[in-house]
Short mmCIF file of C-alpha atoms in Angstrom, two decimals:
data_model
loop_
_atom_site.label_atom_id
_atom_site.label_comp_id
_atom_site.label_asym_id
_atom_site.label_seq_id
_atom_site.Cartn_x
_atom_site.Cartn_y
_atom_site.Cartn_z
CA MET A 1 82.60 -10.82 -80.73
CA THR A 2 82.00 -7.24 -78.84
CA THR A 3 79.32 -7.45 -76.15
CA ILE A 4 77.30 -4.63 -75.15
CA VAL A 5 74.55 -4.74 -72.36
CA VAL A 6 71.47 -2.52 -72.31
CA VAL A 7 70.31 -1.60 -68.83
CA ASP A 8 66.65 -1.43 -68.79
CA ASN A 9 65.06 1.79 -66.95
CA GLY A 10 61.43 1.05 -68.27
CA GLY A 11 61.66 2.91 -71.27
CA GLN A 12 59.47 2.09 -74.00
CA PHE A 13 62.02 1.72 -76.77
CA THR A 14 64.50 -0.32 -74.75
CA HIS A 15 63.92 -3.59 -76.74
CA LEU A 16 64.69 -1.57 -80.01
CA GLU A 17 68.39 -0.53 -78.41
CA GLY A 18 68.74 -4.16 -78.13
CA ARG A 19 67.87 -4.65 -81.66
CA ALA A 20 69.81 -1.64 -83.16
CA LEU A 21 72.85 -3.21 -81.23
CA ASP A 22 72.31 -6.73 -82.49
CA ASP A 23 71.70 -5.42 -86.04
CA ILE A 24 75.26 -3.96 -86.35
CA GLY A 25 76.78 -7.26 -85.18
CA VAL A 26 76.84 -6.72 -81.63
CA GLU A 27 76.34 -9.37 -79.05
CA THR A 28 74.04 -7.69 -76.81
CA GLY A 29 71.31 -8.67 -74.23
CA ILE A 30 68.93 -6.39 -71.93
CA VAL A 31 68.84 -6.51 -68.15
CA GLU A 32 66.81 -5.00 -65.46
CA ASN A 33 68.21 -1.71 -63.84
CA ALA A 34 67.78 -3.96 -60.36
CA THR A 35 70.66 -6.13 -61.69
CA PRO A 36 73.97 -5.98 -59.89
CA PRO A 37 76.76 -4.68 -62.38
CA ASP A 38 79.22 -6.95 -60.60
CA GLY A 39 77.40 -9.84 -62.49
CA ILE A 40 77.76 -8.47 -65.99
CA ASP A 41 80.32 -9.38 -68.42
CA ALA A 42 80.55 -6.80 -71.00
CA ASP A 43 82.63 -4.66 -73.11
CA GLY A 44 80.32 -1.58 -72.87
CA ILE A 45 76.87 -0.58 -71.04
CA VAL A 46 73.83 1.40 -72.55
CA LEU A 47 71.51 3.19 -70.08
CA SER A 48 68.40 3.19 -71.33
CA GLY A 49 65.70 5.94 -71.63
CA GLY A 50 62.76 5.83 -69.17
CA PRO A 51 59.91 7.61 -67.35
CA ASP A 52 61.48 8.71 -64.37
CA ILE A 53 64.87 9.10 -62.78
CA ASP A 54 63.74 7.99 -59.15
CA GLU A 55 63.36 4.67 -60.56
CA ARG A 56 66.84 4.52 -62.18
CA GLY A 57 67.30 1.17 -59.65
CA ARG A 58 71.36 0.19 -60.00
CA SER A 59 72.17 2.48 -63.33
CA GLY A 60 74.49 4.73 -61.24
CA GLU A 61 76.75 1.79 -60.11
CA TYR A 62 77.14 1.02 -63.84
CA LEU A 63 79.00 3.97 -64.27
CA ASP A 64 82.17 2.48 -62.42
CA ALA A 65 82.07 -0.95 -64.41
CA ASP A 66 85.23 0.42 -65.94
CA VAL A 67 83.66 -0.08 -69.43
CA PRO A 68 82.19 2.76 -71.71
CA VAL A 69 78.83 3.91 -70.78
CA LEU A 70 76.30 5.62 -73.34
CA GLY A 71 73.33 6.92 -71.55
CA ILE A 72 70.20 7.24 -73.81
CA CYS A 73 67.46 10.03 -72.74
CA LEU A 74 66.85 9.16 -69.07
CA GLY A 75 70.13 7.24 -69.32
CA MET A 76 72.07 10.63 -69.95
CA GLN A 77 70.31 12.34 -67.12
CA ILE A 78 71.38 9.35 -64.83
CA ILE A 79 74.84 10.36 -65.75
CA ALA A 80 74.82 13.90 -65.27
CA ASP A 81 72.83 13.51 -61.87
CA GLU A 82 75.34 10.90 -60.50
CA TYR A 83 78.33 13.20 -61.46
CA GLY A 84 76.99 16.46 -60.07
CA GLY A 85 75.22 17.86 -63.15
CA ALA A 86 71.51 19.30 -63.33
CA VAL A 87 68.48 17.57 -64.86
CA GLY A 88 65.23 19.50 -64.98
CA ALA A 89 62.06 20.01 -66.77
CA GLY A 90 62.19 20.86 -70.30
CA GLU A 91 59.92 23.32 -72.20
CA TYR A 92 58.95 21.21 -74.77
CA GLY A 93 57.56 17.68 -73.29
CA GLY A 94 56.58 14.93 -75.50
CA TYR A 95 58.42 13.40 -78.63
CA ALA A 96 59.49 15.63 -81.50
CA ASP A 97 61.42 15.55 -84.76
CA VAL A 98 64.46 17.75 -83.83
CA THR A 99 67.56 19.46 -85.53
CA VAL A 100 70.65 18.77 -83.67
CA ASP A 101 73.82 20.66 -84.38
CA ILE A 102 76.74 19.00 -83.50
CA ASP A 103 79.34 20.94 -81.46
CA ASP A 104 82.35 18.85 -81.88
CA GLU A 105 83.31 16.83 -84.87
CA THR A 106 86.05 15.18 -83.09
CA ASP A 107 83.90 13.50 -80.59
CA PRO A 108 84.34 9.77 -80.93
CA LEU A 109 80.37 9.13 -80.44
CA VAL A 110 78.50 12.18 -82.27
CA GLY A 111 81.36 13.77 -84.20
CA SER A 112 80.78 11.92 -87.39
CA LEU A 113 77.11 13.26 -87.39
CA ALA A 114 78.48 16.81 -88.09
CA PRO A 115 77.31 19.32 -88.88
CA GLU A 116 73.84 18.71 -88.02
CA THR A 117 71.51 15.33 -87.84
CA ARG A 118 67.70 15.08 -87.47
CA VAL A 119 66.43 12.69 -84.46
CA TRP A 120 63.47 11.86 -82.41
CA ALA A 121 63.69 13.18 -78.70
CA SER A 122 61.74 13.78 -75.58
CA HIS A 123 62.65 16.92 -73.72
CA ALA A 124 59.81 16.48 -70.58
CA ASP A 125 63.34 16.09 -68.54
CA GLN A 126 66.75 17.28 -69.80
CA VAL A 127 70.35 17.85 -68.41
CA THR A 128 70.54 21.49 -67.74
CA ALA A 129 74.17 21.51 -66.68
CA LEU A 130 76.81 19.61 -67.23
CA PRO A 131 78.92 17.65 -64.60
CA ASP A 132 82.33 18.41 -63.95
CA GLY A 133 84.76 17.10 -66.77
CA PHE A 134 81.98 16.64 -69.23
CA ASP A 135 81.75 18.12 -72.68
CA ARG A 136 78.67 19.33 -74.65
CA THR A 137 78.85 17.92 -77.93
CA ALA A 138 75.54 18.72 -79.61
CA THR A 139 72.63 21.47 -78.95
CA SER A 140 69.58 22.30 -80.78
CA ASP A 141 67.01 25.19 -80.32
CA VAL A 142 65.05 23.02 -78.18
CA CYS A 143 67.61 22.05 -75.61
CA GLY A 144 70.80 23.41 -74.71
CA ILE A 145 72.54 20.00 -73.98
CA GLU A 146 71.58 17.52 -76.85
CA ALA A 147 74.67 15.25 -76.15
CA MET A 148 77.67 15.30 -73.74
CA SER A 149 80.59 13.27 -73.08
CA ASP A 150 83.55 12.68 -70.73
CA THR A 151 85.93 10.85 -73.13
CA GLU A 152 88.49 10.26 -70.28
CA ARG A 153 86.05 8.61 -68.17
CA GLY A 154 84.27 6.80 -71.50
CA LEU A 155 80.91 8.25 -70.40
CA TYR A 156 78.45 9.86 -73.30
CA GLY A 157 74.89 10.77 -73.50
CA VAL A 158 72.54 11.76 -75.87
CA GLN A 159 69.05 13.33 -75.32
CA TRP A 160 67.69 11.54 -78.18
CA HIS A 161 66.56 8.40 -79.18
CA PRO A 162 69.17 6.60 -82.03
CA GLU A 163 67.19 3.32 -81.93
CA VAL A 164 63.91 4.69 -83.29
CA ALA A 165 63.40 4.90 -87.31
CA HIS A 166 62.76 8.54 -86.82
CA THR A 167 66.06 9.34 -86.09
CA GLU A 168 68.42 9.56 -88.94
CA ARG A 169 71.89 8.15 -88.52
CA GLY A 170 71.05 6.47 -85.45
CA GLU A 171 73.02 2.97 -86.85
CA GLU A 172 76.00 5.28 -87.12
CA LEU A 173 75.74 6.72 -83.49
CA PHE A 174 75.61 2.66 -82.14
CA ALA A 175 78.65 1.89 -84.43
CA ASN A 176 80.58 4.53 -83.09
CA PHE A 177 79.62 3.42 -79.71
CA ARG A 178 80.92 -0.01 -80.69
CA ALA A 179 83.92 1.23 -81.82
CA ILE A 180 84.66 3.48 -78.46
CA CYS A 181 83.87 -0.08 -76.94
CA GLU A 182 86.25 -2.08 -78.95
CA SER A 183 89.08 0.42 -78.77
CA ASP A 184 88.82 0.48 -74.84
CA ASP A 185 89.83 -2.95 -74.90
#
């Protein structure tokens, strides 16, 4: 069975990420972001959302775990920051229902959601410049970089929360990530 571990960055929806993965038949567990990655045996990693990039713990170390990584909200921002991208305040704080346009229909994470999908997202902070090697895979009127990927390194991020009921097709996004993890074996 595929195992995907969720690294908890203090987000209010982290437990729902674990539940969503469990619902699609993935063995999962949630670990605190202070947990050393070398003790984790998984086929993939999810970096959860959370309130503050300065409280990322050891999340950046998981990017070297040689398995696919999905960053959700703050998790995506951590990936961008670790690889030289930029993170800054968004113009729209708080959570909102947002229509996201998929830029890359071939992207293994978000391509199947094309041409657009409705999501629940917070834009208090967001990725404002892509790191080298990453492609923007989704955008919206609220945020220029709603999703990004570096398929060569197996690193993916979404600004929105696929684990909440307000996000359409969130389960599909998690299933796409499971497929990425299974094809990486």
